[in-house]
Amino acid sequence: MTSAESICHTLINVPSVTDSEPSNESQLKADIEHGDIRTKTDALKRVILMTLNGEKLHGLLMTIIKYLLPSEDHTIKKLLLIFWEIWPKTDNDGKLRPEMILVCDAYRKDLQHPNEFIRGSTLRFLCKLRQAELLEPLMPAIRACLEHRHSYVRRNAVLAIYTIFRKFENLIPDAPELIHEFLEGEKDASCKRNAFMMLIHADQERALDYLSTCIDQVNTFNDILQLVIVELVYKVCHANPGERARFIRCIYNLLQSSSPAVRYEAAGTLVTLSSAPTAVRAAAQCYVELIVKEADNNVKLIVLDRLIELRDHPSHEKVLQELVMDILRALSSPDLEVREKTLNLALDLVSSRNVEDLVKFLEKEISKSTSAQGHDDTDKYRQLLVRAMHQCTIKFPDTSSVVIPVLMEFLSDSNELAAGDVLVFVREAVQRYDQHKSLILDKLLEVFSSIRNLKIMRGVLWILGEYCDGIERILHFMDDVRKCVGELPIVENELKLAAGEMPEEKPEEKSTNDKKKEKQKKQKVTEMGTYATQSALSVAVRPKSKDEQRPPLLNFFMNGDFSLSSSLATALTKLALRFREVCSDPRKQNSFNAQCMLILSSVLHLGKSGLPTKSITDDDESRITLCLKVLADCLPLMTEIFNERCRESLSSLLAVRSAEEAQKQKAAAKNRSALTSVQPDDPIKFLQLLEKTESGTLEDQFELSLSAAVGSAAQKKEARDPLASKLNKVTQLTGFSDPVYAEAYVHINQYDIVLDVLVVNQTTDTLQNCTLELATLGDLKLVEKPSPLTLAPHDFANIKASVKVASTENGIIFGNIVYDVSGAGSDRNCVVLNDIHIDIMDYITPASCSDSEFRQMWAEFEWENKVTVNTNLSSLNDFLSHIITSTNMKCLTPEKVLGGDCGFLAANLFAKSIFGECALANVSIEKPSDKGPDHPVQGHIRIRAKSQGMALSLGDKINLTQKKTKK
């Protein structure tokens, strides 16, 4: 451990705004000697802050001992404990300062003080001392505190004895026996917990002896003691598997504890100790109860991860399949991430035995979400439910008859995120399930006139135009289209409405409207024969706006959404060609053909008339003109293209997606089976030769969680992997000819960065107050300031500094090293350090999303960075592979689409950061055909992100990697 780490154990918040005039030593001395209590307290606080900042105030030591140490003020005593913790207690030779003998005597008096707070706080301070010379005279007083009447003193005395025994066993060799006797007679829960924890680490046999005497009363213990018992049982059974039968009943009992933390730890321990189905079922049920009853979303997500880990084990997966409906109780949480993870877990566990129950539950959830309006995530939650039901029909096609009617209701909603997913499901279902084709088409015809969303209307038009068969269904669809388009010709009708002329009502509609008006005019009469009072607000009917009066398709066209006209033209053309095949009457064929041509010509005329807000585009105009030409000629080739080739394209798309899904499931099943399957040629693992860091059931989960929290697990992995050597991450900070040489190893541990700086004194002088001063640029924050060092001639030391990371953004750490030369009268010397650039790639991981999600995020993200391609690579696919490797992103475009060499390439990339931020990229590159085969690739890369820093940082990374590319 370096000297910088051994100075301070307590983090103190240093105020950003300090006094305008810095305090000097003489002023502080005067305040401490002659000031009142408040002045002395403020002076001591300034001394502590100055000491933490590296100031040497040796002249104040005797003043503090003389005027502050005898004080009975509790605030001063508390500050003095912090002061003695950070004050250097040894001289440059490592010997204890003689003044500390006076301090030690003051500690002894405080340990015998009648006030329990002073005793307890002093005992807590003694846990941080590392000088045996100071602790040895205090041992009798520390022992006496074990018999104090107040529990606060006793539990801190146990901690003090534990830390002293661990560091200096010779000072109290009988500590385990002493604490065991204390534990048997103690009644306070916190004291028993501290004593039991010490026995676990100091003398495990004594801890087991005590547990054996009270194993039946474990349920009555306090939760803090139960947690320590779980840890002891795990460690004992981990080291000696033969002890499992002795203590596994204790773990079963702790599953019923009143503390959620105890139940969570007990469930995790039970799974690691036993793989029996009853144990796995009990642990899984405990996890489910924690998810349902705990209000914290972070707890829910953590416990869900534990269930997912259980699912990955093939033998445990069968047990979890019985608890699918219990796991779905977690959907009661309002958090969208919890709901999404719960649905994914349930879909992975669903089987043919419980799929019907799952579908019924999802149907109820959809009905609940439809009635629960006003929440921000309600629409997204319904979208997740729709996707879940879609996955159920893919795995179990027999459920489609129940799912289809439920999902079709979403098509008529105007602002429904789930409607797009329902449309994808309907398109797939009508292609795959012939037995449900009539049900789907009839339901689509029923909701067609009520659709108010442009994208949904376009998709429904394509489906009905592609799959409507039979004379009655085709004519029904044509009637619906005529109603949704309105009166023909459209332009003349709109001009009449604009001139104020009301359209003529049909006799049936006129009589119906007259009856409604007469009914509204009648006065209401009560049962008593009196007239009922009526309000004008309730009787008056709000007049409809022009958009509400117009039919749906016409309303889209008047708003300039003529992209719908192409879908309408294609659908009517397919129906007309199909009608010629199913109907043998030439008159009916010509009549149907003429209706289609009239609708399309009216829409085309409307698009060029100038009445809509936007005119029709050239692409839509050419599509309508082409369809009119096809309807006029009715060639057999066009019939084959419109009615056969389009459906073949959809079949090919669905086949490719099914193959990809089957490949993913096969790979996942292979990974799961690899966890438990044993091959004949696998090496035998002997317990005596097994490393602690190897994966398997012998891992100490408590040590792993601790090492993961402090970042040492990744460091051990780097040490084992020669390709991930520390030397590859060393940054040189100064030159070899500088008086102080420095280099830094940058270790990135998810949310923080640890700088391990090696400082070497290359001079023959002693460098005093050698301080590493750092500053950050970007979304980085220095957690604590490194403490000053004293370097002997040609000596070296390691300094560690922690930097907190708040977002995915390139950052820079810069600074300098300042020092004093012993005996020199000049100012402090300074060595400027090179900048340390923090790479964004350490926080980005590849991720995947659907095409619709990609387009939605692309439209929502406001920050875009356009990067011009500047590379030496001449192959399109090689450049794309280089960008994917350099940016750590995943290509969403399938490989089959990228195959071949046509001179240009377009691909979508996606990635996520550890902070949950999404990054999108679109690569559009080409290879000029007129400049030779060796000419570099040209094009652009567009990056979009929610934050500006991520978009800019990713663009800088791409620019940097392009320049480094070699030919």
PDB file of N, CA and C in Angstrom, residues 526-607:
ATOM      1  N   THR A 526     -90.615  13.869 -17.111  1.00  0.00           N
ATOM      2  CA  THR A 526     -90.268  12.910 -16.068  1.00  0.00           C
ATOM      3  C   THR A 526     -91.435  11.978 -15.795  1.00  0.00           C
ATOM      4  N   GLU A 527     -91.213  10.985 -14.901  1.00  0.00           N
ATOM      5  CA  GLU A 527     -92.257  10.029 -14.546  1.00  0.00           C
ATOM      6  C   GLU A 527     -93.410  10.704 -13.794  1.00  0.00           C
ATOM      7  N   MET A 528     -93.116  11.846 -13.133  1.00  0.00           N
ATOM      8  CA  MET A 528     -94.153  12.545 -12.372  1.00  0.00           C
ATOM      9  C   MET A 528     -95.004  13.438 -13.253  1.00  0.00           C
ATOM     10  N   GLY A 529     -94.692  13.531 -14.562  1.00  0.00           N
ATOM     11  CA  GLY A 529     -95.476  14.362 -15.457  1.00  0.00           C
ATOM     12  C   GLY A 529     -94.955  15.772 -15.591  1.00  0.00           C
ATOM     13  N   THR A 530     -93.855  16.116 -14.925  1.00  0.00           N
ATOM     14  CA  THR A 530     -93.310  17.468 -15.028  1.00  0.00           C
ATOM     15  C   THR A 530     -92.231  17.506 -16.091  1.00  0.00           C
ATOM     16  N   TYR A 531     -91.967  18.715 -16.586  1.00  0.00           N
ATOM     17  CA  TYR A 531     -90.929  18.885 -17.593  1.00  0.00           C
ATOM     18  C   TYR A 531     -89.562  18.862 -16.921  1.00  0.00           C
ATOM     19  N   ALA A 532     -88.680  18.122 -17.526  1.00  0.00           N
ATOM     20  CA  ALA A 532     -87.305  18.046 -17.013  1.00  0.00           C
ATOM     21  C   ALA A 532     -86.507  19.232 -17.511  1.00  0.00           C
ATOM     22  N   THR A 533     -85.658  19.770 -16.616  1.00  0.00           N
ATOM     23  CA  THR A 533     -84.809  20.903 -17.008  1.00  0.00           C
ATOM     24  C   THR A 533     -83.686  20.402 -17.915  1.00  0.00           C
ATOM     25  N   GLN A 534     -83.366  21.203 -18.911  1.00  0.00           N
ATOM     26  CA  GLN A 534     -82.329  20.861 -19.863  1.00  0.00           C
ATOM     27  C   GLN A 534     -81.338  22.015 -19.941  1.00  0.00           C
ATOM     28  N   SER A 535     -80.093  21.650 -20.125  1.00  0.00           N
ATOM     29  CA  SER A 535     -79.038  22.640 -20.265  1.00  0.00           C
ATOM     30  C   SER A 535     -78.686  22.789 -21.732  1.00  0.00           C
ATOM     31  N   ALA A 536     -78.436  24.004 -22.099  1.00  0.00           N
ATOM     32  CA  ALA A 536     -78.032  24.241 -23.489  1.00  0.00           C
ATOM     33  C   ALA A 536     -76.694  23.602 -23.792  1.00  0.00           C
ATOM     34  N   LEU A 537     -75.857  23.461 -22.754  1.00  0.00           N
ATOM     35  CA  LEU A 537     -74.536  22.843 -22.955  1.00  0.00           C
ATOM     36  C   LEU A 537     -74.671  21.367 -23.298  1.00  0.00           C
ATOM     37  N   SER A 538     -75.672  20.702 -22.682  1.00  0.00           N
ATOM     38  CA  SER A 538     -75.827  19.268 -22.927  1.00  0.00           C
ATOM     39  C   SER A 538     -76.576  18.981 -24.216  1.00  0.00           C
ATOM     40  N   VAL A 539     -77.475  19.902 -24.645  1.00  0.00           N
ATOM     41  CA  VAL A 539     -78.276  19.667 -25.848  1.00  0.00           C
ATOM     42  C   VAL A 539     -77.496  20.044 -27.096  1.00  0.00           C
ATOM     43  N   ALA A 540     -76.728  21.091 -27.003  1.00  0.00           N
ATOM     44  CA  ALA A 540     -76.011  21.583 -28.175  1.00  0.00           C
ATOM     45  C   ALA A 540     -74.995  20.562 -28.642  1.00  0.00           C
ATOM     46  N   VAL A 541     -74.930  20.400 -29.933  1.00  0.00           N
ATOM     47  CA  VAL A 541     -73.989  19.471 -30.547  1.00  0.00           C
ATOM     48  C   VAL A 541     -72.869  20.266 -31.184  1.00  0.00           C
ATOM     49  N   ARG A 542     -71.601  19.874 -30.894  1.00  0.00           N
ATOM     50  CA  ARG A 542     -70.454  20.591 -31.437  1.00  0.00           C
ATOM     51  C   ARG A 542     -70.363  20.331 -32.939  1.00  0.00           C
ATOM     52  N   PRO A 543     -70.294  21.389 -33.735  1.00  0.00           N
ATOM     53  CA  PRO A 543     -70.162  21.176 -35.187  1.00  0.00           C
ATOM     54  C   PRO A 543     -68.825  20.555 -35.525  1.00  0.00           C
ATOM     55  N   LYS A 544     -68.848  19.630 -36.461  1.00  0.00           N
ATOM     56  CA  LYS A 544     -67.627  18.969 -36.867  1.00  0.00           C
ATOM     57  C   LYS A 544     -66.774  19.876 -37.735  1.00  0.00           C
ATOM     58  N   SER A 545     -65.446  19.699 -37.591  1.00  0.00           N
ATOM     59  CA  SER A 545     -64.528  20.447 -38.439  1.00  0.00           C
ATOM     60  C   SER A 545     -64.482  19.822 -39.827  1.00  0.00           C
ATOM     61  N   LYS A 546     -63.793  20.519 -40.732  1.00  0.00           N
ATOM     62  CA  LYS A 546     -63.710  20.008 -42.100  1.00  0.00           C
ATOM     63  C   LYS A 546     -62.986  18.667 -42.148  1.00  0.00           C
ATOM     64  N   ASP A 547     -61.912  18.532 -41.313  1.00  0.00           N
ATOM     65  CA  ASP A 547     -61.166  17.271 -41.309  1.00  0.00           C
ATOM     66  C   ASP A 547     -62.021  16.116 -40.815  1.00  0.00           C
ATOM     67  N   GLU A 548     -62.918  16.390 -39.840  1.00  0.00           N
ATOM     68  CA  GLU A 548     -63.777  15.338 -39.331  1.00  0.00           C
ATOM     69  C   GLU A 548     -64.907  15.012 -40.297  1.00  0.00           C
ATOM     70  N   GLN A 549     -65.322  16.016 -41.103  1.00  0.00           N
ATOM     71  CA  GLN A 549     -66.406  15.783 -42.062  1.00  0.00           C
ATOM     72  C   GLN A 549     -65.939  14.959 -43.252  1.00  0.00           C
ATOM     73  N   ARG A 550     -64.656  15.107 -43.620  1.00  0.00           N
ATOM     74  CA  ARG A 550     -64.156  14.405 -44.789  1.00  0.00           C
ATOM     75  C   ARG A 550     -63.957  12.917 -44.484  1.00  0.00           C
ATOM     76  N   PRO A 551     -64.087  12.067 -45.498  1.00  0.00           N
ATOM     77  CA  PRO A 551     -63.748  10.645 -45.325  1.00  0.00           C
ATOM     78  C   PRO A 551     -62.253  10.493 -45.041  1.00  0.00           C
ATOM     79  N   PRO A 552     -61.841   9.360 -44.469  1.00  0.00           N
ATOM     80  CA  PRO A 552     -60.440   9.225 -44.032  1.00  0.00           C
ATOM     81  C   PRO A 552     -59.415   9.355 -45.155  1.00  0.00           C
ATOM     82  N   LEU A 553     -59.598   8.624 -46.275  1.00  0.00           N
ATOM     83  CA  LEU A 553     -58.615   8.693 -47.362  1.00  0.00           C
ATOM     84  C   LEU A 553     -58.554  10.089 -47.961  1.00  0.00           C
ATOM     85  N   LEU A 554     -59.712  10.711 -48.151  1.00  0.00           N
ATOM     86  CA  LEU A 554     -59.724  12.063 -48.698  1.00  0.00           C
ATOM     87  C   LEU A 554     -59.048  13.045 -47.749  1.00  0.00           C
ATOM     88  N   ASN A 555     -59.227  12.850 -46.476  1.00  0.00           N
ATOM     89  CA  ASN A 555     -58.591  13.716 -45.486  1.00  0.00           C
ATOM     90  C   ASN A 555     -57.061  13.616 -45.579  1.00  0.00           C
ATOM     91  N   PHE A 556     -56.546  12.396 -45.765  1.00  0.00           N
ATOM     92  CA  PHE A 556     -55.102  12.226 -45.953  1.00  0.00           C
ATOM     93  C   PHE A 556     -54.623  12.964 -47.199  1.00  0.00           C
ATOM     94  N   PHE A 557     -55.371  12.821 -48.289  1.00  0.00           N
ATOM     95  CA  PHE A 557     -54.952  13.466 -49.534  1.00  0.00           C
ATOM     96  C   PHE A 557     -54.997  14.989 -49.429  1.00  0.00           C
ATOM     97  N   MET A 558     -56.032  15.528 -48.775  1.00  0.00           N
ATOM     98  CA  MET A 558     -56.128  16.983 -48.645  1.00  0.00           C
ATOM     99  C   MET A 558     -55.011  17.542 -47.756  1.00  0.00           C
ATOM    100  N   ASN A 559     -54.489  16.722 -46.862  1.00  0.00           N
ATOM    101  CA  ASN A 559     -53.359  17.160 -46.030  1.00  0.00           C
ATOM    102  C   ASN A 559     -52.008  16.961 -46.707  1.00  0.00           C
ATOM    103  N   GLY A 560     -52.021  16.503 -47.952  1.00  0.00           N
ATOM    104  CA  GLY A 560     -50.772  16.365 -48.702  1.00  0.00           C
ATOM    105  C   GLY A 560     -50.071  15.038 -48.527  1.00  0.00           C
ATOM    106  N   ASP A 561     -50.715  14.052 -47.901  1.00  0.00           N
ATOM    107  CA  ASP A 561     -50.079  12.748 -47.692  1.00  0.00           C
ATOM    108  C   ASP A 561     -50.374  11.842 -48.887  1.00  0.00           C
ATOM    109  N   PHE A 562     -49.745  12.161 -50.017  1.00  0.00           N
ATOM    110  CA  PHE A 562     -50.010  11.394 -51.230  1.00  0.00           C
ATOM    111  C   PHE A 562     -49.170  10.129 -51.329  1.00  0.00           C
ATOM    112  N   SER A 563     -48.347   9.862 -50.314  1.00  0.00           N
ATOM    113  CA  SER A 563     -47.658   8.567 -50.324  1.00  0.00           C
ATOM    114  C   SER A 563     -48.664   7.430 -50.206  1.00  0.00           C
ATOM    115  N   LEU A 564     -49.824   7.726 -49.631  1.00  0.00           N
ATOM    116  CA  LEU A 564     -50.891   6.729 -49.536  1.00  0.00           C
ATOM    117  C   LEU A 564     -51.492   6.407 -50.902  1.00  0.00           C
ATOM    118  N   SER A 565     -51.383   7.325 -51.850  1.00  0.00           N
ATOM    119  CA  SER A 565     -51.980   7.103 -53.170  1.00  0.00           C
ATOM    120  C   SER A 565     -51.286   5.963 -53.909  1.00  0.00           C
ATOM    121  N   SER A 566     -49.976   5.794 -53.688  1.00  0.00           N
ATOM    122  CA  SER A 566     -49.261   4.694 -54.338  1.00  0.00           C
ATOM    123  C   SER A 566     -49.763   3.353 -53.834  1.00  0.00           C
ATOM    124  N   SER A 567     -49.951   3.242 -52.518  1.00  0.00           N
ATOM    125  CA  SER A 567     -50.487   1.992 -51.960  1.00  0.00           C
ATOM    126  C   SER A 567     -51.902   1.738 -52.449  1.00  0.00           C
ATOM    127  N   LEU A 568     -52.701   2.795 -52.515  1.00  0.00           N
ATOM    128  CA  LEU A 568     -54.071   2.642 -53.012  1.00  0.00           C
ATOM    129  C   LEU A 568     -54.077   2.198 -54.470  1.00  0.00           C
ATOM    130  N   ALA A 569     -53.213   2.784 -55.280  1.00  0.00           N
ATOM    131  CA  ALA A 569     -53.164   2.410 -56.702  1.00  0.00           C
ATOM    132  C   ALA A 569     -52.735   0.958 -56.864  1.00  0.00           C
ATOM    133  N   THR A 570     -51.718   0.521 -56.111  1.00  0.00           N
ATOM    134  CA  THR A 570     -51.261  -0.864 -56.212  1.00  0.00           C
ATOM    135  C   THR A 570     -52.346  -1.835 -55.751  1.00  0.00           C
ATOM    136  N   ALA A 571     -53.030  -1.499 -54.628  1.00  0.00           N
ATOM    137  CA  ALA A 571     -54.070  -2.386 -54.111  1.00  0.00           C
ATOM    138  C   ALA A 571     -55.227  -2.513 -55.101  1.00  0.00           C
ATOM    139  N   LEU A 572     -55.683  -1.399 -55.662  1.00  0.00           N
ATOM    140  CA  LEU A 572     -56.804  -1.462 -56.614  1.00  0.00           C
ATOM    141  C   LEU A 572     -56.411  -2.201 -57.881  1.00  0.00           C
ATOM    142  N   THR A 573     -55.170  -2.037 -58.318  1.00  0.00           N
ATOM    143  CA  THR A 573     -54.714  -2.752 -59.514  1.00  0.00           C
ATOM    144  C   THR A 573     -54.693  -4.253 -59.273  1.00  0.00           C
ATOM    145  N   LYS A 574     -54.203  -4.677 -58.121  1.00  0.00           N
ATOM    146  CA  LYS A 574     -54.188  -6.107 -57.803  1.00  0.00           C
ATOM    147  C   LYS A 574     -55.610  -6.658 -57.737  1.00  0.00           C
ATOM    148  N   LEU A 575     -56.520  -5.898 -57.107  1.00  0.00           N
ATOM    149  CA  LEU A 575     -57.906  -6.369 -57.000  1.00  0.00           C
ATOM    150  C   LEU A 575     -58.570  -6.458 -58.365  1.00  0.00           C
ATOM    151  N   ALA A 576     -58.302  -5.484 -59.221  1.00  0.00           N
ATOM    152  CA  ALA A 576     -58.925  -5.504 -60.552  1.00  0.00           C
ATOM    153  C   ALA A 576     -58.431  -6.697 -61.365  1.00  0.00           C
ATOM    154  N   LEU A 577     -57.119  -6.962 -61.292  1.00  0.00           N
ATOM    155  CA  LEU A 577     -56.584  -8.112 -62.024  1.00  0.00           C
ATOM    156  C   LEU A 577     -57.090  -9.425 -61.445  1.00  0.00           C
ATOM    157  N   ARG A 578     -57.252  -9.482 -60.120  1.00  0.00           N
ATOM    158  CA  ARG A 578     -57.754 -10.702 -59.494  1.00  0.00           C
ATOM    159  C   ARG A 578     -59.249 -10.882 -59.762  1.00  0.00           C
ATOM    160  N   PHE A 579     -59.976  -9.747 -59.864  1.00  0.00           N
ATOM    161  CA  PHE A 579     -61.421  -9.818 -60.122  1.00  0.00           C
ATOM    162  C   PHE A 579     -61.689 -10.397 -61.511  1.00  0.00           C
ATOM    163  N   ARG A 580     -60.798 -10.135 -62.473  1.00  0.00           N
ATOM    164  CA  ARG A 580     -60.963 -10.689 -63.811  1.00  0.00           C
ATOM    165  C   ARG A 580     -60.821 -12.212 -63.796  1.00  0.00           C
ATOM    166  N   GLU A 581     -60.055 -12.735 -62.808  1.00  0.00           N
ATOM    167  CA  GLU A 581     -59.864 -14.177 -62.746  1.00  0.00           C
ATOM    168  C   GLU A 581     -61.039 -14.882 -62.061  1.00  0.00           C
ATOM    169  N   VAL A 582     -61.610 -14.240 -61.030  1.00  0.00           N
ATOM    170  CA  VAL A 582     -62.674 -14.905 -60.269  1.00  0.00           C
ATOM    171  C   VAL A 582     -64.055 -14.636 -60.841  1.00  0.00           C
ATOM    172  N   CYS A 583     -64.213 -13.588 -61.632  1.00  0.00           N
ATOM    173  CA  CYS A 583     -65.522 -13.241 -62.199  1.00  0.00           C
ATOM    174  C   CYS A 583     -65.480 -13.467 -63.720  1.00  0.00           C
ATOM    175  N   SER A 584     -66.440 -14.206 -64.206  1.00  0.00           N
ATOM    176  CA  SER A 584     -66.454 -14.533 -65.645  1.00  0.00           C
ATOM    177  C   SER A 584     -67.308 -13.580 -66.459  1.00  0.00           C
ATOM    178  N   ASP A 585     -68.051 -12.687 -65.818  1.00  0.00           N
ATOM    179  CA  ASP A 585     -68.929 -11.757 -66.543  1.00  0.00           C
ATOM    180  C   ASP A 585     -68.094 -10.584 -67.048  1.00  0.00           C
ATOM    181  N   PRO A 586     -67.988 -10.376 -68.377  1.00  0.00           N
ATOM    182  CA  PRO A 586     -67.169  -9.266 -68.894  1.00  0.00           C
ATOM    183  C   PRO A 586     -67.702  -7.907 -68.475  1.00  0.00           C
ATOM    184  N   ARG A 587     -69.043  -7.751 -68.362  1.00  0.00           N
ATOM    185  CA  ARG A 587     -69.597  -6.452 -67.970  1.00  0.00           C
ATOM    186  C   ARG A 587     -69.168  -6.076 -66.562  1.00  0.00           C
ATOM    187  N   LYS A 588     -69.227  -7.047 -65.643  1.00  0.00           N
ATOM    188  CA  LYS A 588     -68.812  -6.769 -64.271  1.00  0.00           C
ATOM    189  C   LYS A 588     -67.306  -6.495 -64.198  1.00  0.00           C
ATOM    190  N   GLN A 589     -66.537  -7.204 -65.046  1.00  0.00           N
ATOM    191  CA  GLN A 589     -65.103  -6.955 -65.072  1.00  0.00           C
ATOM    192  C   GLN A 589     -64.809  -5.527 -65.505  1.00  0.00           C
ATOM    193  N   ASN A 590     -65.474  -5.107 -66.599  1.00  0.00           N
ATOM    194  CA  ASN A 590     -65.225  -3.742 -67.090  1.00  0.00           C
ATOM    195  C   ASN A 590     -65.724  -2.694 -66.103  1.00  0.00           C
ATOM    196  N   SER A 591     -66.852  -2.974 -65.453  1.00  0.00           N
ATOM    197  CA  SER A 591     -67.379  -2.014 -64.478  1.00  0.00           C
ATOM    198  C   SER A 591     -66.418  -1.849 -63.290  1.00  0.00           C
ATOM    199  N   PHE A 592     -65.912  -2.985 -62.781  1.00  0.00           N
ATOM    200  CA  PHE A 592     -64.976  -2.909 -61.654  1.00  0.00           C
ATOM    201  C   PHE A 592     -63.687  -2.205 -62.069  1.00  0.00           C
ATOM    202  N   ASN A 593     -63.229  -2.523 -63.292  1.00  0.00           N
ATOM    203  CA  ASN A 593     -62.007  -1.880 -63.799  1.00  0.00           C
ATOM    204  C   ASN A 593     -62.209  -0.380 -63.944  1.00  0.00           C
ATOM    205  N   ALA A 594     -63.392   0.020 -64.415  1.00  0.00           N
ATOM    206  CA  ALA A 594     -63.668   1.447 -64.599  1.00  0.00           C
ATOM    207  C   ALA A 594     -63.734   2.170 -63.260  1.00  0.00           C
ATOM    208  N   GLN A 595     -64.297   1.537 -62.241  1.00  0.00           N
ATOM    209  CA  GLN A 595     -64.336   2.156 -60.904  1.00  0.00           C
ATOM    210  C   GLN A 595     -62.925   2.406 -60.374  1.00  0.00           C
ATOM    211  N   CYS A 596     -62.061   1.427 -60.545  1.00  0.00           N
ATOM    212  CA  CYS A 596     -60.674   1.597 -60.080  1.00  0.00           C
ATOM    213  C   CYS A 596     -59.995   2.738 -60.817  1.00  0.00           C
ATOM    214  N   MET A 597     -60.178   2.801 -62.146  1.00  0.00           N
ATOM    215  CA  MET A 597     -59.524   3.855 -62.925  1.00  0.00           C
ATOM    216  C   MET A 597     -60.098   5.223 -62.576  1.00  0.00           C
ATOM    217  N   LEU A 598     -61.421   5.278 -62.282  1.00  0.00           N
ATOM    218  CA  LEU A 598     -62.026   6.555 -61.893  1.00  0.00           C
ATOM    219  C   LEU A 598     -61.451   7.063 -60.572  1.00  0.00           C
ATOM    220  N   ILE A 599     -61.290   6.151 -59.599  1.00  0.00           N
ATOM    221  CA  ILE A 599     -60.735   6.558 -58.295  1.00  0.00           C
ATOM    222  C   ILE A 599     -59.306   7.059 -58.455  1.00  0.00           C
ATOM    223  N   LEU A 600     -58.499   6.322 -59.214  1.00  0.00           N
ATOM    224  CA  LEU A 600     -57.092   6.695 -59.366  1.00  0.00           C
ATOM    225  C   LEU A 600     -56.946   7.997 -60.151  1.00  0.00           C
ATOM    226  N   SER A 601     -57.736   8.162 -61.206  1.00  0.00           N
ATOM    227  CA  SER A 601     -57.648   9.401 -61.985  1.00  0.00           C
ATOM    228  C   SER A 601     -58.123  10.600 -61.160  1.00  0.00           C
ATOM    229  N   SER A 602     -59.132  10.398 -60.308  1.00  0.00           N
ATOM    230  CA  SER A 602     -59.604  11.495 -59.453  1.00  0.00           C
ATOM    231  C   SER A 602     -58.520  11.888 -58.444  1.00  0.00           C
ATOM    232  N   VAL A 603     -57.837  10.883 -57.852  1.00  0.00           N
ATOM    233  CA  VAL A 603     -56.756  11.186 -56.911  1.00  0.00           C
ATOM    234  C   VAL A 603     -55.612  11.906 -57.619  1.00  0.00           C
ATOM    235  N   LEU A 604     -55.289  11.465 -58.844  1.00  0.00           N
ATOM    236  CA  LEU A 604     -54.210  12.117 -59.603  1.00  0.00           C
ATOM    237  C   LEU A 604     -54.582  13.552 -59.950  1.00  0.00           C
ATOM    238  N   HIS A 605     -55.821  13.774 -60.332  1.00  0.00           N
ATOM    239  CA  HIS A 605     -56.282  15.133 -60.618  1.00  0.00           C
ATOM    240  C   HIS A 605     -56.250  16.018 -59.361  1.00  0.00           C
ATOM    241  N   LEU A 606     -56.633  15.428 -58.232  1.00  0.00           N
ATOM    242  CA  LEU A 606     -56.599  16.185 -56.976  1.00  0.00           C
ATOM    243  C   LEU A 606     -55.172  16.582 -56.616  1.00  0.00           C
ATOM    244  N   GLY A 607     -54.232  15.689 -56.864  1.00  0.00           N
ATOM    245  CA  GLY A 607     -52.851  16.006 -56.517  1.00  0.00           C
ATOM    246  C   GLY A 607     -52.278  17.139 -57.335  1.00  0.00           C
TER     247      GLY A 607
END
